[in-house]
Amino acid sequence: MNHQTTTLERPTDGDVEHDETAALIASDKVEGTTVYNKDGEKLGQIENFMVGKRTGRVEYAVLSFGGILGLGKNHYPIPWDRLDYNVHLRGYVVDIDKDRLKDAPSYDGEQPPQFGADYAVGVRSYYGVPY
């Protein structure tokens, strides 16, 4: 993730709640955050994120959308470094349109994949991120 916001204004510590700073945010506040494309179109929300066990780095934000009452949702792991936080939208922005997202690597909530090296190569190459 880029440490800059995608807008001209940067938040200050006075603009944020007690469980975040201008540069850091608690994990429970990331989950549920809306994700938009560059045109401001809502793509879905972050359901959770995957953290490297050894590195402690966030590798993927798992975007969810679709379904009814939480059933039948599709899950799309997006490389974390492809997301930028937009303070005006109060959400994350990824440079992908909705049609291209529908073809991205995904899984249903009942059958999460093994996030191994082969899967990582597929996801990261789809988004143009080196492995």
Short mmCIF file of N, CA and C in Angstrom, two decimals:
data_model
loop_
_atom_site.label_atom_id
_atom_site.label_comp_id
_atom_site.label_asym_id
_atom_site.label_seq_id
_atom_site.Cartn_x
_atom_site.Cartn_y
_atom_site.Cartn_z
N MET A 1 0.85 -1.17 0.00
CA MET A 1 0.00 0.00 0.00
C MET A 1 0.88 1.22 0.00
N ASN A 2 0.53 2.19 -0.78
CA ASN A 2 1.25 3.44 -0.77
C ASN A 2 0.95 4.17 0.52
N HIS A 3 1.93 4.87 1.05
CA HIS A 3 1.73 5.58 2.30
C HIS A 3 1.16 6.97 2.08
N GLN A 4 0.92 7.33 0.85
CA GLN A 4 0.32 8.62 0.54
C GLN A 4 -1.16 8.40 0.27
N THR A 5 -1.96 9.43 0.51
CA THR A 5 -3.35 9.35 0.13
C THR A 5 -3.46 9.71 -1.34
N THR A 6 -4.60 9.40 -1.94
CA THR A 6 -4.77 9.70 -3.35
C THR A 6 -5.39 11.07 -3.56
N THR A 7 -5.45 11.87 -2.51
CA THR A 7 -5.97 13.22 -2.63
C THR A 7 -4.89 14.21 -2.24
N LEU A 8 -5.18 15.48 -2.43
CA LEU A 8 -4.19 16.49 -2.12
C LEU A 8 -4.07 16.74 -0.62
N GLU A 9 -5.14 16.48 0.13
CA GLU A 9 -5.11 16.75 1.56
C GLU A 9 -4.68 15.51 2.32
N ARG A 10 -3.84 15.71 3.32
CA ARG A 10 -3.43 14.61 4.19
C ARG A 10 -4.16 14.77 5.52
N PRO A 11 -4.62 13.65 6.09
CA PRO A 11 -5.24 13.77 7.40
C PRO A 11 -4.19 14.11 8.45
N THR A 12 -4.61 14.77 9.49
CA THR A 12 -3.72 15.03 10.62
C THR A 12 -4.22 14.21 11.79
N ASP A 13 -3.40 14.09 12.82
CA ASP A 13 -3.82 13.31 13.98
C ASP A 13 -5.12 13.84 14.58
N GLY A 14 -5.39 15.12 14.43
CA GLY A 14 -6.63 15.68 14.94
C GLY A 14 -7.85 15.27 14.14
N ASP A 15 -7.66 14.74 12.93
CA ASP A 15 -8.77 14.35 12.07
C ASP A 15 -9.19 12.90 12.24
N VAL A 16 -8.49 12.14 13.04
CA VAL A 16 -8.75 10.71 13.12
C VAL A 16 -9.18 10.30 14.51
N GLU A 17 -9.81 9.13 14.59
CA GLU A 17 -10.30 8.62 15.87
C GLU A 17 -9.16 8.04 16.68
N HIS A 18 -9.46 7.64 17.91
CA HIS A 18 -8.44 7.17 18.84
C HIS A 18 -7.77 5.87 18.42
N ASP A 19 -8.41 5.05 17.60
CA ASP A 19 -7.83 3.77 17.22
C ASP A 19 -7.13 3.82 15.86
N GLU A 20 -6.73 5.01 15.47
CA GLU A 20 -5.93 5.17 14.27
C GLU A 20 -5.09 6.44 14.40
N THR A 21 -4.09 6.54 13.55
CA THR A 21 -3.28 7.75 13.46
C THR A 21 -3.35 8.23 12.03
N ALA A 22 -2.58 9.24 11.69
CA ALA A 22 -2.58 9.73 10.31
C ALA A 22 -2.06 8.67 9.35
N ALA A 23 -1.22 7.74 9.82
CA ALA A 23 -0.62 6.73 8.94
C ALA A 23 -1.03 5.30 9.28
N LEU A 24 -1.60 5.05 10.46
CA LEU A 24 -1.94 3.69 10.88
C LEU A 24 -3.42 3.59 11.22
N ILE A 25 -3.97 2.37 11.06
CA ILE A 25 -5.37 2.14 11.37
C ILE A 25 -5.51 0.74 11.96
N ALA A 26 -6.42 0.56 12.89
CA ALA A 26 -6.66 -0.75 13.48
C ALA A 26 -7.30 -1.68 12.46
N SER A 27 -6.96 -2.96 12.54
CA SER A 27 -7.44 -3.93 11.56
C SER A 27 -8.96 -4.01 11.51
N ASP A 28 -9.63 -3.89 12.65
CA ASP A 28 -11.08 -3.99 12.63
C ASP A 28 -11.75 -2.81 11.93
N LYS A 29 -11.02 -1.72 11.77
CA LYS A 29 -11.57 -0.58 11.02
C LYS A 29 -11.35 -0.73 9.52
N VAL A 30 -10.37 -1.54 9.12
CA VAL A 30 -10.14 -1.79 7.69
C VAL A 30 -11.24 -2.70 7.15
N GLU A 31 -11.57 -3.73 7.92
CA GLU A 31 -12.62 -4.66 7.50
C GLU A 31 -13.94 -3.92 7.42
N GLY A 32 -14.61 -4.06 6.29
CA GLY A 32 -15.87 -3.36 6.06
C GLY A 32 -15.71 -2.05 5.31
N THR A 33 -14.48 -1.61 5.09
CA THR A 33 -14.24 -0.37 4.36
C THR A 33 -14.57 -0.56 2.89
N THR A 34 -15.23 0.41 2.30
CA THR A 34 -15.61 0.36 0.90
C THR A 34 -14.39 0.52 0.00
N VAL A 35 -14.43 -0.20 -1.14
CA VAL A 35 -13.38 -0.09 -2.16
C VAL A 35 -14.03 0.46 -3.42
N TYR A 36 -13.37 1.45 -4.02
CA TYR A 36 -13.85 2.11 -5.23
C TYR A 36 -12.83 1.93 -6.34
N ASN A 37 -13.29 2.12 -7.60
CA ASN A 37 -12.32 2.20 -8.69
C ASN A 37 -11.93 3.67 -8.88
N LYS A 38 -11.04 3.93 -9.83
CA LYS A 38 -10.53 5.30 -10.05
C LYS A 38 -11.63 6.28 -10.44
N ASP A 39 -12.76 5.75 -10.99
CA ASP A 39 -13.87 6.61 -11.37
C ASP A 39 -14.83 6.89 -10.22
N GLY A 40 -14.52 6.35 -9.03
CA GLY A 40 -15.38 6.55 -7.87
C GLY A 40 -16.53 5.57 -7.79
N GLU A 41 -16.54 4.57 -8.66
CA GLU A 41 -17.59 3.55 -8.65
C GLU A 41 -17.31 2.54 -7.53
N LYS A 42 -18.32 2.26 -6.72
CA LYS A 42 -18.15 1.30 -5.63
C LYS A 42 -18.00 -0.11 -6.19
N LEU A 43 -16.93 -0.79 -5.77
CA LEU A 43 -16.68 -2.16 -6.21
C LEU A 43 -17.12 -3.18 -5.17
N GLY A 44 -17.05 -2.85 -3.92
CA GLY A 44 -17.38 -3.78 -2.84
C GLY A 44 -16.77 -3.28 -1.55
N GLN A 45 -16.51 -4.21 -0.64
CA GLN A 45 -15.89 -3.82 0.63
C GLN A 45 -14.85 -4.84 1.03
N ILE A 46 -13.94 -4.39 1.88
CA ILE A 46 -12.90 -5.29 2.36
C ILE A 46 -13.52 -6.20 3.42
N GLU A 47 -13.52 -7.49 3.13
CA GLU A 47 -14.07 -8.45 4.09
C GLU A 47 -13.02 -8.81 5.14
N ASN A 48 -11.80 -9.01 4.68
CA ASN A 48 -10.68 -9.27 5.58
C ASN A 48 -9.40 -9.04 4.82
N PHE A 49 -8.29 -9.35 5.43
CA PHE A 49 -7.03 -9.25 4.70
C PHE A 49 -6.10 -10.35 5.17
N MET A 50 -5.16 -10.68 4.30
CA MET A 50 -4.24 -11.78 4.56
C MET A 50 -2.87 -11.20 4.89
N VAL A 51 -2.30 -11.69 6.00
CA VAL A 51 -1.02 -11.20 6.51
C VAL A 51 0.00 -12.33 6.43
N GLY A 52 1.19 -12.02 5.93
CA GLY A 52 2.26 -13.01 5.90
C GLY A 52 2.64 -13.44 7.31
N LYS A 53 2.63 -14.74 7.58
CA LYS A 53 2.94 -15.23 8.93
C LYS A 53 4.34 -14.84 9.37
N ARG A 54 5.28 -14.92 8.47
CA ARG A 54 6.67 -14.64 8.85
C ARG A 54 7.04 -13.16 8.72
N THR A 55 6.47 -12.49 7.73
CA THR A 55 6.86 -11.10 7.48
C THR A 55 6.03 -10.10 8.27
N GLY A 56 4.78 -10.48 8.60
CA GLY A 56 3.88 -9.55 9.26
C GLY A 56 3.31 -8.51 8.31
N ARG A 57 3.63 -8.63 7.02
CA ARG A 57 3.14 -7.68 6.01
C ARG A 57 1.75 -8.08 5.54
N VAL A 58 0.90 -7.09 5.32
CA VAL A 58 -0.39 -7.35 4.70
C VAL A 58 -0.12 -7.63 3.23
N GLU A 59 -0.53 -8.79 2.75
CA GLU A 59 -0.30 -9.18 1.36
C GLU A 59 -1.51 -8.89 0.48
N TYR A 60 -2.71 -9.21 0.98
CA TYR A 60 -3.93 -9.05 0.18
C TYR A 60 -5.04 -8.45 1.02
N ALA A 61 -5.85 -7.62 0.39
CA ALA A 61 -7.14 -7.25 0.93
C ALA A 61 -8.14 -8.13 0.20
N VAL A 62 -9.03 -8.77 0.92
CA VAL A 62 -10.03 -9.63 0.29
C VAL A 62 -11.30 -8.81 0.12
N LEU A 63 -11.57 -8.44 -1.13
CA LEU A 63 -12.73 -7.65 -1.50
C LEU A 63 -13.91 -8.58 -1.68
N SER A 64 -15.07 -8.21 -1.16
CA SER A 64 -16.26 -9.03 -1.37
C SER A 64 -17.36 -8.17 -1.98
N PHE A 65 -18.13 -8.80 -2.85
CA PHE A 65 -19.34 -8.17 -3.36
C PHE A 65 -20.25 -9.24 -3.93
N GLY A 66 -21.48 -8.85 -4.20
CA GLY A 66 -22.46 -9.79 -4.72
C GLY A 66 -23.17 -10.51 -3.60
N GLY A 67 -24.03 -11.40 -3.97
CA GLY A 67 -24.75 -12.20 -2.98
C GLY A 67 -25.92 -11.45 -2.39
N ILE A 68 -26.71 -12.20 -1.64
CA ILE A 68 -27.89 -11.64 -0.98
C ILE A 68 -27.80 -12.00 0.50
N LEU A 69 -27.90 -11.00 1.35
CA LEU A 69 -27.81 -11.19 2.80
C LEU A 69 -26.56 -11.96 3.20
N GLY A 70 -25.47 -11.68 2.50
CA GLY A 70 -24.20 -12.31 2.85
C GLY A 70 -23.97 -13.67 2.21
N LEU A 71 -24.96 -14.21 1.53
CA LEU A 71 -24.82 -15.52 0.90
C LEU A 71 -24.47 -15.35 -0.57
N GLY A 72 -23.58 -16.20 -1.06
CA GLY A 72 -23.23 -16.17 -2.48
C GLY A 72 -22.28 -15.06 -2.87
N LYS A 73 -21.62 -14.46 -1.87
CA LYS A 73 -20.67 -13.39 -2.18
C LYS A 73 -19.43 -13.96 -2.85
N ASN A 74 -18.88 -13.19 -3.76
CA ASN A 74 -17.59 -13.53 -4.36
C ASN A 74 -16.50 -12.78 -3.60
N HIS A 75 -15.34 -13.41 -3.50
CA HIS A 75 -14.20 -12.84 -2.79
C HIS A 75 -13.03 -12.70 -3.74
N TYR A 76 -12.44 -11.52 -3.77
CA TYR A 76 -11.35 -11.20 -4.69
C TYR A 76 -10.15 -10.71 -3.91
N PRO A 77 -9.10 -11.53 -3.80
CA PRO A 77 -7.88 -11.04 -3.15
C PRO A 77 -7.17 -10.03 -4.05
N ILE A 78 -6.93 -8.85 -3.53
CA ILE A 78 -6.25 -7.80 -4.28
C ILE A 78 -4.94 -7.50 -3.57
N PRO A 79 -3.83 -7.49 -4.30
CA PRO A 79 -2.55 -7.16 -3.64
C PRO A 79 -2.67 -5.82 -2.90
N TRP A 80 -2.28 -5.84 -1.64
CA TRP A 80 -2.42 -4.67 -0.79
C TRP A 80 -1.76 -3.43 -1.38
N ASP A 81 -0.63 -3.61 -2.05
CA ASP A 81 0.07 -2.44 -2.60
C ASP A 81 -0.62 -1.85 -3.82
N ARG A 82 -1.73 -2.41 -4.25
CA ARG A 82 -2.53 -1.83 -5.33
C ARG A 82 -3.62 -0.91 -4.80
N LEU A 83 -3.80 -0.87 -3.49
CA LEU A 83 -4.84 -0.04 -2.88
C LEU A 83 -4.26 1.26 -2.35
N ASP A 84 -5.00 2.33 -2.53
CA ASP A 84 -4.66 3.63 -1.96
C ASP A 84 -5.86 4.11 -1.16
N TYR A 85 -5.61 4.70 -0.01
CA TYR A 85 -6.71 5.23 0.80
C TYR A 85 -7.04 6.65 0.34
N ASN A 86 -8.33 6.91 0.13
CA ASN A 86 -8.80 8.22 -0.28
C ASN A 86 -9.58 8.83 0.89
N VAL A 87 -9.06 9.90 1.47
CA VAL A 87 -9.68 10.49 2.65
C VAL A 87 -11.06 11.07 2.36
N HIS A 88 -11.30 11.55 1.15
CA HIS A 88 -12.60 12.13 0.82
C HIS A 88 -13.67 11.05 0.66
N LEU A 89 -13.29 9.92 0.06
CA LEU A 89 -14.23 8.81 -0.09
C LEU A 89 -14.34 7.99 1.20
N ARG A 90 -13.35 8.15 2.07
CA ARG A 90 -13.26 7.33 3.28
C ARG A 90 -13.24 5.85 2.93
N GLY A 91 -12.50 5.57 1.86
CA GLY A 91 -12.38 4.19 1.40
C GLY A 91 -11.13 4.02 0.57
N TYR A 92 -10.91 2.79 0.13
CA TYR A 92 -9.74 2.47 -0.68
C TYR A 92 -10.08 2.55 -2.15
N VAL A 93 -9.08 2.88 -2.96
CA VAL A 93 -9.24 2.99 -4.41
C VAL A 93 -8.26 2.02 -5.06
N VAL A 94 -8.76 1.28 -6.04
CA VAL A 94 -7.92 0.38 -6.83
C VAL A 94 -8.15 0.71 -8.30
N ASP A 95 -7.10 0.65 -9.09
CA ASP A 95 -7.19 1.00 -10.50
C ASP A 95 -7.62 -0.22 -11.32
N ILE A 96 -8.92 -0.52 -11.26
CA ILE A 96 -9.50 -1.62 -12.04
C ILE A 96 -10.97 -1.31 -12.25
N ASP A 97 -11.50 -1.61 -13.44
CA ASP A 97 -12.93 -1.38 -13.63
C ASP A 97 -13.70 -2.64 -13.24
N LYS A 98 -15.00 -2.47 -13.06
CA LYS A 98 -15.84 -3.56 -12.55
C LYS A 98 -15.81 -4.78 -13.47
N ASP A 99 -15.82 -4.57 -14.78
CA ASP A 99 -15.81 -5.70 -15.71
C ASP A 99 -14.51 -6.49 -15.60
N ARG A 100 -13.39 -5.80 -15.48
CA ARG A 100 -12.11 -6.51 -15.34
C ARG A 100 -12.03 -7.21 -13.98
N LEU A 101 -12.59 -6.62 -12.95
CA LEU A 101 -12.59 -7.25 -11.64
C LEU A 101 -13.35 -8.58 -11.67
N LYS A 102 -14.43 -8.64 -12.42
CA LYS A 102 -15.22 -9.87 -12.49
C LYS A 102 -14.41 -11.05 -13.03
N ASP A 103 -13.38 -10.77 -13.83
CA ASP A 103 -12.52 -11.82 -14.38
C ASP A 103 -11.29 -12.10 -13.52
N ALA A 104 -11.12 -11.36 -12.44
CA ALA A 104 -9.95 -11.51 -11.57
C ALA A 104 -10.04 -12.83 -10.78
N PRO A 105 -8.90 -13.33 -10.30
CA PRO A 105 -8.94 -14.52 -9.45
C PRO A 105 -9.87 -14.29 -8.26
N SER A 106 -10.73 -15.27 -8.01
CA SER A 106 -11.71 -15.12 -6.93
C SER A 106 -12.06 -16.49 -6.36
N TYR A 107 -12.84 -16.45 -5.30
CA TYR A 107 -13.35 -17.68 -4.69
C TYR A 107 -14.64 -17.35 -3.97
N ASP A 108 -15.46 -18.40 -3.72
CA ASP A 108 -16.66 -18.15 -2.93
C ASP A 108 -16.30 -18.31 -1.46
N GLY A 109 -17.13 -17.79 -0.60
CA GLY A 109 -16.82 -17.77 0.82
C GLY A 109 -16.72 -19.14 1.46
N GLU A 110 -17.34 -20.14 0.83
CA GLU A 110 -17.33 -21.48 1.39
C GLU A 110 -16.04 -22.24 1.10
N GLN A 111 -15.35 -21.87 0.03
CA GLN A 111 -14.16 -22.61 -0.41
C GLN A 111 -12.97 -21.68 -0.61
N PRO A 112 -12.39 -21.14 0.45
CA PRO A 112 -11.21 -20.29 0.25
C PRO A 112 -10.05 -21.10 -0.30
N PRO A 113 -9.23 -20.49 -1.14
CA PRO A 113 -8.10 -21.20 -1.74
C PRO A 113 -6.95 -21.38 -0.75
N GLN A 114 -6.02 -22.22 -1.12
CA GLN A 114 -4.75 -22.28 -0.41
C GLN A 114 -3.94 -21.12 -0.95
N PHE A 115 -3.56 -20.20 -0.12
CA PHE A 115 -2.81 -19.03 -0.57
C PHE A 115 -1.33 -19.38 -0.69
N GLY A 116 -1.02 -20.35 -1.55
CA GLY A 116 0.36 -20.76 -1.77
C GLY A 116 1.03 -19.95 -2.86
N ALA A 117 2.24 -20.35 -3.22
CA ALA A 117 3.04 -19.61 -4.21
C ALA A 117 2.35 -19.56 -5.58
N ASP A 118 1.78 -20.68 -6.04
CA ASP A 118 1.13 -20.69 -7.35
C ASP A 118 -0.05 -19.73 -7.38
N TYR A 119 -0.85 -19.74 -6.32
CA TYR A 119 -1.99 -18.84 -6.26
C TYR A 119 -1.52 -17.39 -6.23
N ALA A 120 -0.49 -17.12 -5.45
CA ALA A 120 0.05 -15.76 -5.34
C ALA A 120 0.54 -15.25 -6.69
N VAL A 121 1.23 -16.11 -7.44
CA VAL A 121 1.72 -15.70 -8.76
C VAL A 121 0.54 -15.32 -9.66
N GLY A 122 -0.53 -16.12 -9.64
CA GLY A 122 -1.70 -15.83 -10.46
C GLY A 122 -2.37 -14.52 -10.10
N VAL A 123 -2.56 -14.30 -8.81
CA VAL A 123 -3.22 -13.07 -8.35
C VAL A 123 -2.35 -11.86 -8.67
N ARG A 124 -1.10 -11.93 -8.29
CA ARG A 124 -0.21 -10.77 -8.46
C ARG A 124 0.00 -10.45 -9.94
N SER A 125 0.12 -11.47 -10.78
CA SER A 125 0.32 -11.20 -12.21
C SER A 125 -0.94 -10.60 -12.83
N TYR A 126 -2.13 -10.99 -12.35
CA TYR A 126 -3.36 -10.41 -12.87
C TYR A 126 -3.40 -8.90 -12.64
N TYR A 127 -2.89 -8.47 -11.50
CA TYR A 127 -2.87 -7.05 -11.15
C TYR A 127 -1.58 -6.36 -11.54
N GLY A 128 -0.69 -7.08 -12.24
CA GLY A 128 0.56 -6.47 -12.70
C GLY A 128 1.56 -6.20 -11.60
N VAL A 129 1.54 -7.02 -10.56
CA VAL A 129 2.45 -6.86 -9.43
C VAL A 129 3.46 -8.00 -9.47
N PRO A 130 4.75 -7.69 -9.45
CA PRO A 130 5.75 -8.77 -9.45
C PRO A 130 5.64 -9.62 -8.19
N TYR A 131 5.98 -10.89 -8.35
CA TYR A 131 5.95 -11.80 -7.20
C TYR A 131 7.30 -11.85 -6.56
#
